[in-house]
């Protein structure tokens, strides 16, 4: 842990206060200049705006996953089949997904063809080339891929709730919505909290899909893509380290706030 985690983190923090290019033996100290540049340079600060698309997509993704996990936790026809269908996208390699949706969104591609067949040809656009919609397209692709992961987490948590609680609720005349509100939601609060932290950190660390589909062009550069470009393309290792430190701080702050708002000791379904 010390060798592969704490020492690299300490080095990263040190680099963030320098103008090191990653090659030179000289590491000139620049103080907080790198941090100031992140918040003053519009091309870099835009990554926070792009991250909002993925945060919104993550919330939608959790909502869909919770809905399907709840539905399929009850007796439903073909529920094992639907479980497989929902989880299957998460098993596909991210590069393959990027290539599939690259053709799906290309001009005259599958999405345009579907819209034309439904008489909605006026809605066709450059799904990855139009900066106004490109991030929606990429965030939608992430929702398609990662909903299955949240679905499995929620489903496992729901199925761990004692069946006696449902039986007692049925005897008391509780409907499915009341069972969801007073049994399922309190019972899976920890998993929801964990998924929320993973969603926020994942939204800031998105890389594969936008890198493959757009390379960060048309206003789609995410936090990680921009960090890598600064480190390895422009040789601004000091600036890239400062971005990595800020990303770490954001995740730690979100985790701290979440733990304060939803502490574990409040979970009680008895």
Tab-separated table of C-alpha atoms in Angstrom:
chain	number	residue	atom	x	y	z
A	1	UNK	CA	0.000	0.000	0.000
A	2	UNK	CA	2.777	2.426	0.904
A	3	UNK	CA	4.800	1.676	-2.246
A	4	UNK	CA	1.983	1.598	-4.774
A	5	UNK	CA	-0.496	4.053	-3.250
A	6	UNK	CA	0.767	6.565	-0.702
A	7	UNK	CA	4.202	7.306	-2.187
A	8	UNK	CA	2.763	7.921	-5.705
A	9	UNK	CA	0.085	10.173	-4.200
A	10	UNK	CA	2.704	12.184	-2.309
A	11	UNK	CA	4.773	12.468	-5.495
A	12	UNK	CA	1.700	13.572	-7.434
A	13	UNK	CA	0.971	16.299	-4.892
A	14	UNK	CA	4.587	17.470	-5.108
A	15	UNK	CA	4.517	17.544	-8.923
A	16	UNK	CA	1.336	19.643	-8.809
A	17	UNK	CA	3.357	22.506	-7.304
A	18	UNK	CA	5.993	22.350	-10.043
A	19	UNK	CA	6.240	23.015	-13.776
A	20	UNK	CA	7.895	19.631	-14.415
A	21	UNK	CA	7.562	18.300	-17.960
A	22	UNK	CA	8.005	14.661	-17.021
A	23	UNK	CA	11.474	14.377	-18.576
A	24	UNK	CA	13.722	17.118	-17.237
A	25	UNK	CA	15.686	16.561	-14.052
A	26	UNK	CA	14.774	20.107	-13.009
A	27	UNK	CA	11.478	20.541	-11.181
A	28	UNK	CA	10.866	24.266	-10.840
A	29	UNK	CA	8.455	25.136	-8.031
A	30	UNK	CA	5.565	27.356	-9.210
A	31	UNK	CA	3.418	27.319	-6.095
A	32	UNK	CA	-0.313	27.363	-6.771
A	33	UNK	CA	0.005	28.479	-10.415
A	34	UNK	CA	-1.150	25.106	-11.766
A	35	UNK	CA	-4.267	25.172	-9.584
A	36	UNK	CA	-4.975	28.738	-10.622
A	37	UNK	CA	-4.671	27.800	-14.305
A	38	UNK	CA	-7.242	25.007	-13.927
A	39	UNK	CA	-9.895	27.448	-12.753
A	40	UNK	CA	-8.895	30.355	-15.027
A	41	UNK	CA	-8.269	28.563	-18.344
A	42	UNK	CA	-11.668	28.048	-20.066
A	43	UNK	CA	-10.409	25.080	-22.107
A	44	UNK	CA	-9.481	23.230	-18.912
A	45	UNK	CA	-12.331	24.439	-16.721
A	46	UNK	CA	-14.788	23.149	-19.353
A	47	UNK	CA	-14.147	19.602	-18.098
A	48	UNK	CA	-16.289	20.367	-15.040
A	49	UNK	CA	-19.153	21.346	-17.337
A	50	UNK	CA	-18.736	18.136	-19.359
A	51	UNK	CA	-18.733	16.101	-16.135
A	52	UNK	CA	-22.221	17.410	-15.326
A	53	UNK	CA	-23.604	15.445	-18.297
A	54	UNK	CA	-22.210	12.242	-16.842
A	55	UNK	CA	-23.396	13.076	-13.328
A	56	UNK	CA	-26.914	13.562	-14.692
A	57	UNK	CA	-26.583	10.355	-16.695
A	58	UNK	CA	-25.438	8.492	-13.573
A	59	UNK	CA	-28.507	9.603	-11.634
A	60	UNK	CA	-30.725	8.472	-14.517
A	61	UNK	CA	-28.780	5.214	-14.654
A	62	UNK	CA	-29.311	4.569	-10.939
A	63	UNK	CA	-33.010	5.339	-11.260
A	64	UNK	CA	-33.422	2.886	-14.142
A	65	UNK	CA	-31.374	0.220	-12.369
A	66	UNK	CA	-33.400	0.588	-9.161
A	67	UNK	CA	-36.668	0.415	-11.093
A	68	UNK	CA	-35.739	-2.781	-12.955
A	69	UNK	CA	-34.161	-4.365	-9.851
A	70	UNK	CA	-37.371	-3.757	-7.907
A	71	UNK	CA	-39.605	-5.095	-10.680
A	72	UNK	CA	-37.499	-8.201	-11.225
A	73	UNK	CA	-37.155	-8.915	-7.499
A	74	UNK	CA	-40.839	-9.823	-7.465
A	75	UNK	CA	-42.315	-12.777	-9.309
A	76	UNK	CA	-42.151	-11.747	-12.951
A	77	UNK	CA	-42.279	-13.876	-16.070
A	78	UNK	CA	-38.935	-14.337	-17.840
A	79	UNK	CA	-37.180	-12.402	-15.073
A	80	UNK	CA	-33.961	-14.430	-15.424
A	81	UNK	CA	-33.928	-13.585	-19.118
A	82	UNK	CA	-34.381	-9.870	-18.427
A	83	UNK	CA	-31.666	-9.992	-15.746
A	84	UNK	CA	-29.255	-11.297	-18.363
A	85	UNK	CA	-30.337	-8.710	-20.916
A	86	UNK	CA	-29.799	-5.843	-18.478
A	87	UNK	CA	-26.405	-7.044	-17.246
A	88	UNK	CA	-25.002	-8.115	-20.627
A	89	UNK	CA	-23.833	-4.622	-21.799
A	90	UNK	CA	-21.571	-4.338	-18.753
A	91	UNK	CA	-19.733	-7.502	-19.844
A	92	UNK	CA	-18.837	-6.044	-23.230
A	93	UNK	CA	-15.426	-4.469	-23.620
A	94	UNK	CA	-15.510	-0.669	-23.551
A	95	UNK	CA	-13.612	-0.411	-26.835
A	96	UNK	CA	-16.192	-2.616	-28.560
A	97	UNK	CA	-19.024	-0.521	-27.163
A	98	UNK	CA	-17.326	2.633	-28.371
A	99	UNK	CA	-17.002	1.241	-31.893
A	100	UNK	CA	-20.603	-0.043	-31.940
A	101	UNK	CA	-22.047	3.306	-30.911
A	102	UNK	CA	-19.661	5.125	-33.204
A	103	UNK	CA	-21.491	3.506	-36.114
A	104	UNK	CA	-24.831	3.900	-34.334
A	105	UNK	CA	-24.437	7.687	-34.131
A	106	UNK	CA	-22.635	8.322	-37.417
A	107	UNK	CA	-24.447	10.402	-40.091
A	108	UNK	CA	-26.824	8.092	-41.955
A	109	UNK	CA	-26.229	5.433	-39.303
A	110	UNK	CA	-28.597	3.268	-37.304
A	111	UNK	CA	-30.097	6.066	-35.197
A	112	UNK	CA	-30.766	8.281	-38.217
A	113	UNK	CA	-32.346	5.338	-40.037
A	114	UNK	CA	-34.661	4.608	-37.092
A	115	UNK	CA	-35.749	8.244	-36.865
A	116	UNK	CA	-36.463	8.395	-40.593
A	117	UNK	CA	-38.549	5.211	-40.438
A	118	UNK	CA	-40.681	6.812	-37.724
A	119	UNK	CA	-41.100	10.043	-39.710
A	120	UNK	CA	-38.711	11.995	-37.485
A	121	UNK	CA	-36.076	12.795	-40.091
A	122	UNK	CA	-36.046	16.442	-38.975
A	123	UNK	CA	-34.463	15.330	-35.691
A	124	UNK	CA	-31.380	13.839	-37.335
A	125	UNK	CA	-28.175	15.713	-36.650
A	126	UNK	CA	-24.448	15.229	-36.186
A	127	UNK	CA	-24.836	13.229	-32.975
A	128	UNK	CA	-21.116	13.268	-32.251
A	129	UNK	CA	-20.130	16.305	-34.310
A	130	UNK	CA	-22.630	18.820	-32.929
A	131	UNK	CA	-21.239	20.225	-29.630
A	132	UNK	CA	-24.804	20.841	-28.411
A	133	UNK	CA	-25.739	17.143	-28.494
A	134	UNK	CA	-22.418	15.249	-28.526
A	135	UNK	CA	-22.197	15.002	-24.735
A	136	UNK	CA	-25.798	13.776	-24.540
A	137	UNK	CA	-24.921	11.013	-27.016
A	138	UNK	CA	-21.845	9.965	-25.058
A	139	UNK	CA	-23.587	10.138	-21.681
A	140	UNK	CA	-26.437	8.035	-23.107
A	141	UNK	CA	-23.917	5.426	-24.188
A	142	UNK	CA	-22.530	5.306	-20.645
A	143	UNK	CA	-26.038	4.809	-19.261
A	144	UNK	CA	-26.559	1.883	-21.645
A	145	UNK	CA	-23.325	0.258	-20.516
A	146	UNK	CA	-23.347	0.781	-16.745
A	147	UNK	CA	-27.031	0.378	-15.844
A	148	UNK	CA	-26.436	-3.362	-15.571
A	149	UNK	CA	-23.790	-2.892	-12.865
A	150	UNK	CA	-26.099	-0.811	-10.664
A	151	UNK	CA	-28.907	-3.242	-11.431
A	152	UNK	CA	-26.936	-6.204	-10.062
A	153	UNK	CA	-25.927	-4.289	-6.921
A	154	UNK	CA	-29.498	-3.216	-6.213
A	155	UNK	CA	-30.962	-6.634	-7.021
A	156	UNK	CA	-28.529	-8.403	-4.687
A	157	UNK	CA	-29.341	-5.967	-1.891
A	158	UNK	CA	-33.097	-6.321	-2.412
A	159	UNK	CA	-32.906	-10.120	-2.397
A	160	UNK	CA	-30.974	-10.025	0.895
A	161	UNK	CA	-33.989	-8.479	2.647
A	162	UNK	CA	-35.732	-11.159	4.761
A	163	UNK	CA	-38.810	-12.570	3.011
A	164	UNK	CA	-40.732	-12.405	6.304
A	165	UNK	CA	-40.911	-8.639	5.949
A	166	UNK	CA	-42.729	-8.957	2.615
A	167	UNK	CA	-45.048	-11.613	4.061
A	168	UNK	CA	-45.887	-9.375	7.024
A	169	UNK	CA	-46.457	-6.462	4.657
A	170	UNK	CA	-48.838	-8.592	2.547
A	171	UNK	CA	-50.783	-9.567	5.670
A	172	UNK	CA	-51.059	-5.895	6.605
A	173	UNK	CA	-52.404	-5.119	3.136
A	174	UNK	CA	-49.395	-3.117	1.922
A	175	UNK	CA	-49.229	-2.654	-1.850
A	176	UNK	CA	-46.051	-2.904	-3.944
A	177	UNK	CA	-45.342	0.833	-3.736
A	178	UNK	CA	-45.607	0.760	0.080
A	179	UNK	CA	-43.329	-2.294	0.187
A	180	UNK	CA	-40.842	-0.440	-1.974
A	181	UNK	CA	-40.984	2.719	0.153
A	182	UNK	CA	-40.939	1.210	3.638
A	183	UNK	CA	-39.039	-2.070	3.126
A	184	UNK	CA	-36.865	-1.966	0.030
A	185	UNK	CA	-35.573	1.614	0.187
A	186	UNK	CA	-34.474	1.481	3.870
A	187	UNK	CA	-33.045	-1.999	3.296
A	188	UNK	CA	-30.782	-1.002	0.410
A	189	UNK	CA	-29.791	2.437	1.681
A	190	UNK	CA	-26.130	1.452	2.024
A	191	UNK	CA	-25.975	0.146	-1.532
A	192	UNK	CA	-27.628	3.300	-2.841
A	193	UNK	CA	-25.082	5.389	-0.949
A	194	UNK	CA	-22.206	3.323	-2.318
A	195	UNK	CA	-23.608	3.560	-5.849
A	196	UNK	CA	-23.913	7.323	-5.472
A	197	UNK	CA	-20.230	7.658	-4.547
A	198	UNK	CA	-19.222	5.383	-7.428
A	199	UNK	CA	-21.449	7.380	-9.779
A	200	UNK	CA	-19.872	10.719	-8.870
A	201	UNK	CA	-16.304	9.419	-9.009
A	202	UNK	CA	-17.091	7.516	-12.213
A	203	UNK	CA	-18.606	10.626	-13.797
A	204	UNK	CA	-15.373	12.532	-13.220
A	205	UNK	CA	-13.207	9.623	-14.377
A	206	UNK	CA	-14.957	8.848	-17.672
A	207	UNK	CA	-12.418	7.993	-20.351
A	208	UNK	CA	-12.950	4.976	-22.626
A	209	UNK	CA	-16.142	5.822	-24.472
A	210	UNK	CA	-15.555	9.548	-25.225
A	211	UNK	CA	-11.903	8.895	-26.072
A	212	UNK	CA	-12.793	6.195	-28.596
A	213	UNK	CA	-15.844	7.906	-30.093
A	214	UNK	CA	-14.666	11.525	-30.318
A	215	UNK	CA	-11.132	11.677	-28.921
A	216	UNK	CA	-12.323	14.573	-26.764
A	217	UNK	CA	-13.224	16.728	-29.791
A	218	UNK	CA	-16.322	18.938	-30.147
A	219	UNK	CA	-16.379	19.889	-26.468
A	220	UNK	CA	-16.445	16.298	-25.192
A	221	UNK	CA	-13.063	16.195	-23.439
A	222	UNK	CA	-13.580	14.766	-19.959
A	223	UNK	CA	-11.478	15.321	-16.855
A	224	UNK	CA	-9.312	12.261	-17.498
A	225	UNK	CA	-8.885	12.893	-21.234
A	226	UNK	CA	-7.758	16.462	-20.580
A	227	UNK	CA	-5.422	15.310	-17.811
A	228	UNK	CA	-3.794	12.738	-20.094
A	229	UNK	CA	-3.460	15.281	-22.912
A	230	UNK	CA	-1.776	17.745	-20.574
A	231	UNK	CA	0.605	15.090	-19.216
A	232	UNK	CA	1.598	13.168	-22.339
A	233	UNK	CA	0.749	15.406	-25.309
A	234	UNK	CA	1.706	18.849	-23.985
A	235	UNK	CA	4.206	17.595	-21.388
A	236	UNK	CA	2.563	19.615	-18.615
A	237	UNK	CA	2.998	16.970	-15.915
A	238	UNK	CA	2.773	19.548	-13.133
A	239	UNK	CA	-0.574	20.831	-14.402
A	240	UNK	CA	-1.872	17.297	-14.974
A	241	UNK	CA	-0.871	16.363	-11.418
A	242	UNK	CA	-2.785	19.363	-10.081
A	243	UNK	CA	-5.870	18.179	-12.006
A	244	UNK	CA	-5.470	14.699	-10.536
A	245	UNK	CA	-5.211	16.175	-7.027
A	246	UNK	CA	-8.409	18.174	-7.562
A	247	UNK	CA	-10.183	15.053	-8.816
A	248	UNK	CA	-9.074	13.210	-5.678
A	249	UNK	CA	-10.274	16.059	-3.446
A	250	UNK	CA	-13.685	16.151	-5.156
A	251	UNK	CA	-14.186	12.427	-4.605
A	252	UNK	CA	-13.117	12.724	-0.950
A	253	UNK	CA	-15.462	15.685	-0.376
A	254	UNK	CA	-18.403	13.896	-2.008
A	255	UNK	CA	-17.704	10.816	0.100
A	256	UNK	CA	-17.508	12.893	3.295
A	257	UNK	CA	-20.762	14.736	2.524
A	258	UNK	CA	-22.516	11.494	1.642
A	259	UNK	CA	-21.389	9.851	4.882
A	260	UNK	CA	-22.658	12.825	6.853
A	261	UNK	CA	-26.017	12.864	5.102
A	262	UNK	CA	-26.570	9.090	5.111
A	263	UNK	CA	-24.628	7.502	7.981
A	264	UNK	CA	-24.664	3.717	8.189
A	265	UNK	CA	-26.112	3.634	11.679
A	266	UNK	CA	-29.395	5.059	10.389
A	267	UNK	CA	-30.159	1.897	8.410
A	268	UNK	CA	-32.946	0.045	10.197
A	269	UNK	CA	-35.624	-2.092	8.536
A	270	UNK	CA	-36.826	-3.995	11.571
